[in-house]
mmCIF file of C-alpha atoms in Angstrom:
data_model
loop_
_atom_site.group_PDB
_atom_site.id
_atom_site.type_symbol
_atom_site.label_atom_id
_atom_site.label_comp_id
_atom_site.label_asym_id
_atom_site.label_seq_id
_atom_site.Cartn_x
_atom_site.Cartn_y
_atom_site.Cartn_z
ATOM 1 C CA LEU A 16 -1.662 31.089 -34.362
ATOM 2 C CA LYS A 17 2.098 30.953 -33.372
ATOM 3 C CA GLU A 18 1.067 30.690 -29.697
ATOM 4 C CA LEU A 19 -1.266 27.809 -30.425
ATOM 5 C CA VAL A 20 1.347 25.951 -32.339
ATOM 6 C CA LEU A 21 3.833 26.367 -29.525
ATOM 7 C CA PHE A 22 1.248 25.106 -26.989
ATOM 8 C CA LEU A 23 0.400 22.143 -29.127
ATOM 9 C CA VAL A 24 4.125 21.273 -29.555
ATOM 10 C CA GLY A 25 4.643 21.438 -25.818
ATOM 11 C CA LEU A 26 1.619 19.341 -25.168
ATOM 12 C CA THR A 27 2.696 16.705 -27.659
ATOM 13 C CA PHE A 28 6.252 16.645 -26.343
ATOM 14 C CA SER A 29 5.105 16.234 -22.690
ATOM 15 C CA CYS A 30 2.540 13.579 -23.702
ATOM 16 C CA PHE A 31 5.150 11.714 -25.574
ATOM 17 C CA ALA A 32 7.734 11.916 -22.757
ATOM 18 C CA PHE A 33 5.275 10.679 -20.171
ATOM 19 C CA ALA A 34 4.014 7.962 -22.496
ATOM 20 C CA CYS A 35 7.521 6.693 -22.842
ATOM 21 C CA ALA A 36 8.009 6.747 -19.132
ATOM 22 C CA ALA A 37 4.669 5.035 -18.507
ATOM 23 C CA ALA A 38 5.388 2.425 -21.079
ATOM 24 C CA SER A 39 8.790 1.639 -19.523
ATOM 25 C CA LEU A 40 7.206 0.944 -16.131
ATOM 26 C CA LYS A 41 6.544 -2.627 -15.130
ATOM 27 C CA HIS A 42 2.698 -2.853 -14.913
ATOM 28 C CA GLY A 43 -0.064 -4.860 -16.290
ATOM 29 C CA GLU A 44 -2.177 -2.202 -17.889
ATOM 30 C CA ASP A 45 -2.590 -2.665 -21.681
ATOM 31 C CA LYS A 46 -3.683 0.896 -22.082
ATOM 32 C CA PHE A 47 -0.277 2.251 -21.074
ATOM 33 C CA LEU A 48 2.024 0.091 -23.208
ATOM 34 C CA GLY A 49 3.670 1.357 -26.478
ATOM 35 C CA LEU A 50 1.639 3.710 -28.566
ATOM 36 C CA GLU A 51 -1.448 3.130 -26.522
ATOM 37 C CA ALA A 52 0.182 5.058 -23.716
ATOM 38 C CA PHE A 53 0.527 8.174 -25.885
ATOM 39 C CA LEU A 54 -3.114 7.851 -26.988
ATOM 40 C CA SER A 55 -4.341 7.236 -23.443
ATOM 41 C CA LEU A 56 -2.529 10.290 -22.119
ATOM 42 C CA PHE A 57 -3.866 12.399 -24.857
ATOM 43 C CA ARG A 58 -7.317 11.157 -24.156
ATOM 44 C CA ILE A 59 -6.728 12.034 -20.466
ATOM 45 C CA THR A 60 -5.681 15.513 -21.513
ATOM 46 C CA LEU A 61 -8.863 15.947 -23.519
ATOM 47 C CA ARG A 62 -10.887 14.437 -20.653
ATOM 48 C CA LEU A 63 -12.120 11.580 -22.986
ATOM 49 C CA PHE A 64 -10.557 8.648 -20.886
ATOM 50 C CA PRO A 65 -13.422 6.571 -19.319
ATOM 51 C CA SER A 66 -13.544 6.592 -15.545
ATOM 52 C CA SER A 67 -14.054 2.873 -15.407
ATOM 53 C CA GLU A 68 -10.570 2.437 -17.038
ATOM 54 C CA PHE A 69 -9.070 5.146 -14.901
ATOM 55 C CA THR A 70 -10.060 3.186 -11.717
ATOM 56 C CA GLU A 71 -8.066 0.310 -12.979
ATOM 57 C CA THR A 72 -4.965 2.384 -13.155
ATOM 58 C CA GLN A 73 -5.247 3.284 -9.492
ATOM 59 C CA LYS A 74 -4.343 -0.235 -8.698
ATOM 60 C CA VAL A 75 -0.716 0.450 -9.908
ATOM 61 C CA PRO A 76 0.547 3.256 -7.612
ATOM 62 C CA ILE A 77 3.606 4.162 -9.707
ATOM 63 C CA LEU A 78 1.472 4.438 -12.921
ATOM 64 C CA PHE A 79 -1.135 6.420 -11.100
ATOM 65 C CA ALA A 80 1.499 8.816 -9.762
ATOM 66 C CA ALA A 81 2.865 9.288 -13.305
ATOM 67 C CA ILE A 82 -0.629 9.986 -14.669
ATOM 68 C CA LEU A 83 -1.367 12.424 -11.790
ATOM 69 C CA VAL A 84 1.901 14.325 -12.456
ATOM 70 C CA TYR A 85 1.080 14.445 -16.137
ATOM 71 C CA SER A 86 -2.401 15.760 -15.526
ATOM 72 C CA VAL A 87 -1.179 18.446 -13.203
ATOM 73 C CA LEU A 88 1.589 19.455 -15.673
ATOM 74 C CA THR A 89 -0.761 19.668 -18.625
ATOM 75 C CA GLY A 90 -3.840 21.021 -16.689
ATOM 76 C CA ILE A 91 -2.101 23.763 -14.749
ATOM 77 C CA PHE A 92 1.373 24.584 -16.134
ATOM 78 C CA LEU A 93 0.849 24.207 -19.839
ATOM 79 C CA LEU A 94 -2.566 25.920 -19.949
ATOM 80 C CA ASN A 95 -1.330 28.840 -17.760
ATOM 81 C CA MET A 96 1.672 29.163 -20.106
ATOM 82 C CA PHE A 97 -0.707 29.278 -23.083
ATOM 83 C CA ILE A 98 -2.751 31.994 -21.427
ATOM 84 C CA ALA A 99 0.346 34.022 -20.712
ATOM 85 C CA GLN A 100 1.443 33.704 -24.307
ATOM 86 C CA LEU A 101 -1.903 34.927 -25.517
ATOM 87 C CA VAL A 102 -1.766 37.842 -23.135
ATOM 88 C CA CYS A 103 1.777 38.885 -24.322
ATOM 89 C CA ALA A 104 0.624 38.646 -28.002
ATOM 90 C CA TYR A 105 -2.381 40.834 -27.182
ATOM 91 C CA GLN A 106 -0.148 43.405 -25.447
ATOM 92 C CA ALA A 107 2.176 43.531 -28.468
ATOM 93 C CA THR A 108 -0.875 43.983 -30.777
ATOM 94 C CA TYR A 109 -2.195 46.708 -28.610
ATOM 95 C CA ALA A 110 1.083 48.576 -28.588
ATOM 96 C CA ASP A 111 1.173 48.384 -32.401
ATOM 97 C CA MET A 112 -2.401 49.614 -32.551
ATOM 98 C CA VAL A 113 -1.678 52.607 -30.326
ATOM 99 C CA GLY A 114 1.448 53.436 -32.489
ATOM 100 C CA TYR A 115 -0.625 53.281 -35.629
ATOM 101 C CA ALA A 116 -3.347 55.498 -34.140
ATOM 102 C CA ARG A 117 -0.713 58.079 -33.196
ATOM 103 C CA LEU A 118 0.670 58.118 -36.763
ATOM 104 C CA ASN A 119 -2.730 58.530 -38.217
ATOM 105 C CA ARG A 120 -3.550 61.615 -35.971
ATOM 106 C CA ILE A 121 -0.528 63.544 -37.393
#
């Protein structure tokens, strides 16, 4: 549970940081202004962002680049970090389990 909370905090922080950056850019997309930017990036993370609206963002290259970097960051880096955290938690649990098994044999 602790690993999931850390992952969600990291995801929320990166989503908020990229939303602030996207909202500060000069572009004409209403979906990436203010709080809508955070919600749109969160929808992109969950793959709920419609492709018809996504093609409109390709018209603004700097916004498209920011969305691409965000997608790579969340899709590859944060998910791999979450998997690594789960593996480390499993290894710690396994080491405790082996220790308790040895104590019970005595």
